[in-house]
Short mmCIF file of C-alpha atoms and ligand atoms in Angstrom, two decimals:
data_model
loop_
_atom_site.label_atom_id
_atom_site.label_comp_id
_atom_site.label_asym_id
_atom_site.label_seq_id
_atom_site.Cartn_x
_atom_site.Cartn_y
_atom_site.Cartn_z
CA MET A 1 -69.83 17.52 -21.53
CA PRO A 2 -72.73 14.83 -20.35
CA SER A 3 -73.36 14.76 -17.03
CA PRO A 4 -72.47 10.04 -16.38
CA ALA A 5 -75.00 7.90 -16.00
CA ILE A 6 -75.89 7.42 -12.24
CA SER A 7 -78.06 4.79 -10.71
CA PHE A 8 -78.51 3.81 -7.21
CA GLU A 9 -79.35 -0.40 -5.77
CA PHE A 10 -81.44 -0.69 -3.02
CA TYR A 11 -81.95 -3.55 -1.31
CA PRO A 12 -85.12 -4.79 0.01
CA PRO A 13 -86.91 -4.39 2.75
CA LYS A 14 -88.54 -6.73 5.44
CA THR A 15 -89.91 -5.07 8.27
CA ASP A 16 -91.75 -2.30 8.49
CA GLU A 17 -88.88 -0.14 10.32
CA GLN A 18 -86.36 -1.31 6.74
CA ARG A 19 -89.43 0.18 4.68
CA ALA A 20 -89.31 4.05 6.14
CA GLN A 21 -85.57 3.76 5.72
CA LEU A 22 -86.15 3.00 2.16
CA ASP A 23 -88.66 5.30 1.21
CA LYS A 24 -86.70 8.39 3.09
CA ALA A 25 -83.28 6.90 1.09
CA ALA A 26 -84.66 6.87 -1.95
CA ALA A 27 -86.56 9.87 -1.82
CA LYS A 28 -83.45 12.22 -1.24
CA LEU A 29 -81.54 9.74 -4.21
CA LYS A 30 -84.33 10.08 -6.51
CA SER A 31 -82.92 14.29 -6.12
CA HIS A 32 -80.01 13.55 -8.22
CA ASN A 33 -81.92 11.92 -11.22
CA PRO A 34 -80.82 9.11 -10.50
CA ASP A 35 -81.17 6.92 -14.49
CA TYR A 36 -82.66 3.96 -12.91
CA VAL A 37 -81.97 2.13 -9.35
CA SER A 38 -81.88 -2.02 -9.19
CA CYS A 39 -83.22 -3.57 -6.12
CA THR A 40 -81.12 -6.62 -4.83
CA PHE A 41 -81.99 -9.98 -4.33
CA GLY A 42 -81.95 -13.21 -1.62
CA ALA A 43 -79.96 -16.41 -3.82
CA GLY A 44 -82.23 -19.51 -2.56
CA GLY A 45 -85.56 -17.63 -2.96
CA SER A 46 -84.76 -15.88 0.76
CA THR A 47 -85.89 -12.54 -0.35
CA LEU A 48 -87.85 -13.17 -3.18
CA SER A 49 -91.41 -12.04 -1.98
CA TYR A 50 -89.50 -8.78 -0.86
CA THR A 51 -87.78 -8.04 -4.11
CA PRO A 52 -90.70 -7.91 -6.62
CA GLU A 53 -92.27 -5.94 -3.65
CA THR A 54 -90.07 -3.70 -3.31
CA VAL A 55 -89.31 -2.74 -7.20
CA GLU A 56 -92.87 -2.13 -7.74
CA ARG A 57 -92.38 0.78 -4.55
CA LEU A 58 -89.68 3.18 -5.64
CA HIS A 59 -91.46 2.59 -9.53
CA ALA A 60 -95.49 3.44 -8.23
CA TYR A 61 -94.55 5.10 -5.17
CA HIS A 62 -91.43 6.99 -5.69
CA GLY A 63 -91.53 7.62 -10.00
CA LEU A 64 -88.23 5.74 -10.28
CA ASP A 65 -86.97 3.85 -13.20
CA ALA A 66 -86.77 0.31 -10.78
CA ALA A 67 -84.51 -2.37 -12.14
CA PRO A 68 -84.95 -6.14 -10.25
CA HIS A 69 -81.65 -8.63 -9.26
CA LEU A 70 -82.59 -11.68 -10.31
CA SER A 71 -80.23 -14.45 -9.55
CA CYS A 72 -80.66 -17.92 -10.80
CA VAL A 73 -78.54 -20.70 -8.02
CA GLY A 74 -82.01 -22.62 -6.25
CA GLY A 75 -84.16 -21.40 -9.09
CA THR A 76 -85.75 -23.39 -11.88
CA ARG A 77 -86.45 -22.03 -15.11
CA ALA A 78 -90.71 -22.00 -14.26
CA GLU A 79 -89.71 -20.35 -10.85
CA LEU A 80 -88.11 -17.04 -12.69
CA GLY A 81 -89.50 -17.29 -15.90
CA GLU A 82 -92.54 -16.06 -13.74
CA LEU A 83 -90.72 -14.03 -12.30
CA LEU A 84 -89.44 -12.43 -16.01
CA LEU A 85 -93.84 -11.82 -16.37
CA ARG A 86 -94.24 -10.33 -13.55
CA TYR A 87 -91.46 -8.21 -13.92
CA LYS A 88 -92.35 -7.12 -17.77
CA ALA A 89 -96.08 -6.49 -15.95
CA MET A 90 -95.07 -3.89 -14.06
CA GLY A 91 -93.18 -2.24 -16.84
CA CYS A 92 -89.33 -3.24 -16.23
CA ARG A 93 -87.29 -2.96 -19.04
CA ARG A 94 -84.41 -3.77 -17.17
CA ILE A 95 -83.03 -6.46 -15.40
CA VAL A 96 -79.43 -7.23 -13.47
CA ALA A 97 -78.67 -11.05 -13.97
CA LEU A 98 -77.20 -13.47 -11.51
CA ARG A 99 -75.53 -16.21 -10.65
CA GLY A 100 -76.38 -16.11 -6.48
CA ASP A 101 -74.56 -17.47 -3.66
CA LEU A 102 -76.70 -19.98 -1.93
CA PRO A 103 -77.44 -19.70 1.27
CA SER A 104 -74.96 -21.85 3.74
CA GLY A 105 -77.74 -25.79 4.31
CA MET A 106 -79.53 -24.20 1.43
CA GLY A 107 -77.94 -27.54 -0.67
CA GLN A 108 -81.21 -27.00 -4.17
CA ALA A 109 -78.69 -26.28 -6.96
CA GLY A 110 -81.44 -24.74 -9.41
CA ASP A 111 -82.05 -25.74 -12.77
CA PHE A 112 -78.90 -23.10 -14.55
CA ARG A 113 -75.63 -23.02 -13.23
CA TYR A 114 -73.51 -19.53 -13.96
CA ALA A 115 -74.99 -15.84 -15.05
CA SER A 116 -75.05 -16.75 -18.70
CA ASP A 117 -77.34 -19.48 -18.86
CA LEU A 118 -79.48 -16.96 -17.48
CA VAL A 119 -78.99 -14.30 -19.99
CA GLU A 120 -79.48 -16.85 -22.22
CA PHE A 121 -82.73 -17.87 -21.20
CA ILE A 122 -83.44 -14.29 -20.58
CA ARG A 123 -82.29 -13.37 -24.28
CA THR A 124 -84.29 -16.57 -26.37
CA GLU A 125 -87.52 -16.65 -24.19
CA TYR A 126 -88.50 -12.61 -23.85
CA ASP A 127 -85.92 -11.88 -27.48
CA GLY A 128 -85.13 -8.24 -27.33
CA PHE A 129 -88.20 -6.65 -24.21
CA PHE A 130 -85.38 -6.64 -21.60
CA HIS A 131 -81.64 -4.44 -21.35
CA ILE A 132 -79.68 -7.28 -19.03
CA GLU A 133 -76.77 -6.50 -16.90
CA VAL A 134 -74.54 -8.47 -15.26
CA ALA A 135 -71.58 -8.44 -12.58
CA ALA A 136 -67.69 -7.78 -12.99
CA TYR A 137 -65.38 -8.62 -10.60
CA PRO A 138 -62.22 -6.49 -11.44
CA GLU A 139 -60.22 -7.66 -8.33
CA CYS A 140 -61.54 -11.23 -9.62
CA HIS A 141 -64.44 -13.48 -8.34
CA PRO A 142 -63.67 -14.85 -5.41
CA GLN A 143 -63.86 -18.25 -6.27
CA ALA A 144 -62.34 -17.93 -9.76
CA ASP A 145 -59.31 -19.41 -8.60
CA ASP A 146 -57.84 -18.18 -12.58
CA ALA A 147 -58.25 -14.92 -13.23
CA PHE A 148 -57.78 -15.16 -16.63
CA ALA A 149 -60.31 -18.17 -16.99
CA ASP A 150 -63.17 -15.27 -14.53
CA LEU A 151 -62.02 -13.52 -18.13
CA ARG A 152 -63.43 -15.33 -20.53
CA ASN A 153 -65.89 -16.38 -18.54
CA PHE A 154 -67.32 -12.39 -18.26
CA LYS A 155 -67.05 -12.53 -21.82
CA ARG A 156 -69.78 -15.62 -21.45
CA LYS A 157 -72.27 -13.61 -20.03
CA VAL A 158 -72.14 -10.39 -22.90
CA ASP A 159 -72.42 -13.57 -25.37
CA ALA A 160 -74.71 -14.75 -24.20
CA GLY A 161 -76.96 -10.63 -25.01
CA ALA A 162 -75.59 -8.75 -21.47
CA ASN A 163 -75.78 -5.34 -22.56
CA GLY A 164 -74.24 -4.01 -19.97
CA ALA A 165 -71.37 -4.97 -16.46
CA ILE A 166 -71.91 -3.71 -13.21
CA THR A 167 -68.47 -4.46 -11.19
CA GLN A 168 -67.93 -4.92 -7.69
CA TYR A 169 -66.68 -2.34 -5.73
CA PHE A 170 -63.75 -1.11 -5.01
CA TYR A 171 -61.73 0.53 -4.08
CA ASN A 172 -57.96 0.20 -6.16
CA ALA A 173 -58.76 2.33 -9.81
CA ASP A 174 -56.39 1.08 -11.92
CA ALA A 175 -57.94 -2.83 -11.06
CA TYR A 176 -61.29 -1.51 -13.26
CA PHE A 177 -58.83 -0.37 -16.04
CA ARG A 178 -56.62 -2.93 -16.72
CA PHE A 179 -60.09 -4.90 -15.98
CA VAL A 180 -61.71 -3.08 -18.59
CA ASP A 181 -58.11 -3.74 -21.38
CA ASP A 182 -58.07 -6.97 -20.54
CA VAL A 183 -61.80 -7.60 -21.52
CA ARG A 184 -61.40 -5.38 -24.09
CA ARG A 185 -58.90 -7.34 -25.91
CA LEU A 186 -61.22 -10.12 -25.15
CA GLY A 187 -63.48 -7.91 -27.80
CA VAL A 188 -66.16 -6.89 -24.90
CA GLU A 189 -67.49 -4.04 -26.47
CA VAL A 190 -70.40 -3.66 -23.58
CA PRO A 191 -70.34 -0.27 -21.20
CA ILE A 192 -68.71 -1.75 -17.90
CA VAL A 193 -69.88 0.93 -15.11
CA PRO A 194 -68.16 0.63 -11.48
CA GLY A 195 -69.53 0.44 -8.72
CA ILE A 196 -68.95 2.39 -6.19
CA MET A 197 -68.90 1.95 -2.44
CA PRO A 198 -69.53 4.95 -0.09
CA ILE A 199 -67.76 3.75 3.19
CA SER A 200 -70.18 4.79 6.58
CA ASN A 201 -69.67 1.41 8.51
CA PHE A 202 -66.21 0.36 8.65
CA THR A 203 -66.19 -2.96 10.84
CA GLN A 204 -69.70 -3.64 8.03
CA LEU A 205 -67.65 -1.67 5.33
CA ARG A 206 -64.65 -5.10 6.57
CA ARG A 207 -67.23 -8.08 7.01
CA PHE A 208 -68.42 -7.31 3.71
CA SER A 209 -65.22 -6.79 1.73
CA GLU A 210 -63.62 -10.58 3.22
CA ALA A 211 -67.42 -12.00 1.71
CA CYS A 212 -67.20 -10.07 -1.52
CA GLY A 213 -63.28 -10.77 -2.94
CA ALA A 214 -63.54 -6.15 -2.60
CA GLU A 215 -59.48 -5.15 -1.33
CA ILE A 216 -59.49 -2.45 1.15
CA PRO A 217 -55.88 -1.02 1.24
CA ARG A 218 -54.02 -1.19 4.38
CA TRP A 219 -53.78 2.82 4.26
CA ILE A 220 -58.06 3.45 4.46
CA GLY A 221 -57.66 0.88 7.19
CA LYS A 222 -54.71 1.97 9.22
CA ARG A 223 -56.97 5.93 9.03
CA MET A 224 -60.30 4.85 9.44
CA GLN A 225 -58.87 2.73 13.24
CA ALA A 226 -57.11 5.68 14.26
CA PHE A 227 -59.61 8.53 13.56
CA GLY A 228 -61.21 5.95 16.15
CA ASP A 229 -65.12 6.97 17.97
CA ASP A 230 -63.88 10.69 15.50
CA VAL A 231 -67.41 10.28 13.86
CA ASP A 232 -67.05 13.46 11.89
CA SER A 233 -63.27 12.48 10.96
CA VAL A 234 -64.64 9.34 9.11
CA ARG A 235 -67.35 10.25 7.37
CA ASP A 236 -65.46 13.57 5.65
CA PHE A 237 -62.19 11.64 5.23
CA ALA A 238 -64.54 8.55 3.65
CA SER A 239 -66.68 10.93 1.23
CA ASP A 240 -63.34 13.07 0.05
CA PHE A 241 -61.51 9.75 -0.51
CA VAL A 242 -64.88 8.15 -2.38
CA ALA A 243 -65.02 11.41 -4.06
CA ALA A 244 -61.62 11.20 -5.64
CA LEU A 245 -62.16 7.94 -6.22
CA CYS A 246 -65.57 8.52 -8.47
CA GLN A 247 -62.86 11.43 -9.96
CA ARG A 248 -60.27 9.15 -11.40
CA LEU A 249 -62.69 6.32 -13.08
CA LEU A 250 -64.52 9.36 -14.94
CA ASP A 251 -61.19 10.68 -16.21
CA GLY A 252 -60.08 7.67 -17.60
CA GLY A 253 -63.71 6.67 -19.20
CA ALA A 254 -65.76 5.21 -17.17
CA PRO A 255 -69.05 5.63 -19.00
CA GLY A 256 -71.56 6.42 -15.15
CA LEU A 257 -71.82 5.37 -11.69
CA HIS A 258 -73.42 2.58 -10.16
CA PHE A 259 -73.44 3.60 -5.90
CA TYR A 260 -74.41 0.75 -3.29
CA THR A 261 -76.44 2.40 -1.13
CA LEU A 262 -77.32 -0.03 1.77
CA ASN A 263 -80.19 1.89 1.82
CA LEU A 264 -79.26 5.96 3.85
CA SER A 265 -78.69 8.19 1.05
CA ARG A 266 -75.82 9.96 3.43
CA PRO A 267 -73.11 9.00 2.31
CA THR A 268 -74.15 8.21 -1.48
CA SER A 269 -75.11 12.13 -1.65
CA SER A 270 -71.74 13.21 0.11
CA VAL A 271 -70.04 11.57 -2.10
CA LEU A 272 -72.68 13.01 -5.38
CA ALA A 273 -72.26 16.35 -3.48
CA ARG A 274 -67.84 16.90 -3.61
CA LEU A 275 -68.17 15.73 -7.40
CA GLY A 276 -70.87 18.54 -8.25
P1 LIG B 1 -71.17 -15.99 -12.12
O1 LIG B 1 -70.87 -14.93 -13.62
O2 LIG B 1 -71.83 -17.65 -12.83
O3 LIG B 1 -69.68 -16.47 -12.65
C1 LIG B 1 -69.07 -17.48 -10.88
C2 LIG B 1 -67.94 -18.37 -10.58
O4 LIG B 1 -68.42 -18.78 -11.49
C3 LIG B 1 -67.18 -16.95 -11.54
O5 LIG B 1 -65.97 -18.03 -10.55
C4 LIG B 1 -66.82 -17.62 -12.90
O6 LIG B 1 -65.13 -17.64 -13.20
C5 LIG B 1 -67.50 -19.11 -13.36
N1 LIG B 1 -67.58 -18.89 -14.09
C6 LIG B 1 -68.67 -18.48 -14.95
N2 LIG B 1 -69.14 -19.21 -15.80
C7 LIG B 1 -68.69 -20.76 -16.31
C8 LIG B 1 -68.00 -21.55 -16.84
N3 LIG B 1 -68.72 -21.23 -17.45
N4 LIG B 1 -67.67 -21.70 -16.31
C9 LIG B 1 -66.74 -22.35 -15.47
N5 LIG B 1 -66.20 -21.72 -14.36
C10 LIG B 1 -67.69 -20.09 -14.22
N6 LIG B 1 -76.28 -11.72 -5.27
C11 LIG B 1 -77.54 -12.38 -4.72
O7 LIG B 1 -77.71 -12.52 -4.57
N7 LIG B 1 -78.36 -11.26 -4.92
C12 LIG B 1 -77.79 -9.38 -5.40
O8 LIG B 1 -78.84 -9.11 -6.25
C13 LIG B 1 -76.95 -9.47 -5.50
N8 LIG B 1 -76.68 -8.32 -7.22
C14 LIG B 1 -74.93 -8.49 -7.20
C15 LIG B 1 -75.01 -6.81 -8.26
C16 LIG B 1 -73.70 -7.08 -8.28
C17 LIG B 1 -73.11 -5.55 -9.82
C18 LIG B 1 -73.08 -7.56 -7.99
C19 LIG B 1 -70.91 -6.90 -9.04
C20 LIG B 1 -72.64 -8.86 -7.65
C21 LIG B 1 -73.91 -9.09 -7.61
N9 LIG B 1 -74.79 -10.45 -6.38
C22 LIG B 1 -75.89 -10.50 -5.88
C23 LIG B 1 -73.22 -10.90 -5.67
C24 LIG B 1 -73.70 -12.49 -7.24
O9 LIG B 1 -75.13 -13.70 -6.90
C25 LIG B 1 -71.80 -13.29 -6.54
O10 LIG B 1 -70.85 -11.85 -6.69
C26 LIG B 1 -72.88 -14.39 -7.06
O11 LIG B 1 -70.94 -15.15 -6.46
C27 LIG B 1 -71.52 -14.82 -8.29
O12 LIG B 1 -72.67 -14.30 -9.05
P2 LIG B 1 -72.13 -14.11 -10.70
O13 LIG B 1 -73.87 -13.80 -11.69
O14 LIG B 1 -70.87 -12.71 -11.69
O15 LIG B 1 -71.57 -15.02 -11.57
#
């Protein structure tokens, strides 16, 4: 059986220290032969200049196939079009197309309302040049009050021309399988790759999860608390648990795994080592 496709997500560093950390992580994770890596984008232009620079470094210095994330909120057609041209000139063939979230205090909505509008724009303006990934939410997007409407909205992005999807991270495999079944019933056929968040810093994870609507099962939280400052036990437990989740997803038909690395190699590598 062919190995599942693996991809790694990084965020754009802003300081020299962060750049060195990314270089270290990218060099180590490259040994796992990722299909591609991706680099996030700050909505509202906050990392406008950092994402292309980081994509260039991942591509030219590390020799990785790097896919920029592009979020449309707060951006104009001209700005986003310019960035897409820049990515095309760099040789990027894959874009992760998102709506994004406006940072608080930034009121400028931009020319596009939803990710589906951005997907349509990329498809229309660049024909078939880019492979487009979009975001999927097995536990529902945090702003969606209607789970079924959220599924239909996901389908809109695929109908607009997305080639694949990467999910928000989750720790409950059933949510992923149910999501995939539901959207297949709506006629969505593109691959839906689970997003995996290895656990390194539990306090930080809890904060992220509240913001993005990912549920951390109570029993995991309780275990983490009970380990207290026993860092080795926390790491072992977290890696075992996340590796078992990955195995279950792959056994159940997931087409690959996309790791949210947070620019660290160790948590992702220790999950991959357990998966063999
Ligand atoms: P959309 O697909 O547009 O959906 C947003 C909300 O609008 C949903 O509730 C949806 O149900 C609703 N909706 C969609 N279409 C319609 C419609 N036609 N009518 C009514 N309602 C509609 N954020 C960043 O800022 N930078 C990143 O680099 C980044 N990378 C990410 C990568 C992945 C894999 C994931 C899963 C998320 C990422 N995010 C990123 C977070 C993402 O930007 C937020 O979750 C954001 O709130 C929604 O973006 P979206 O592309 O899913 O939006």
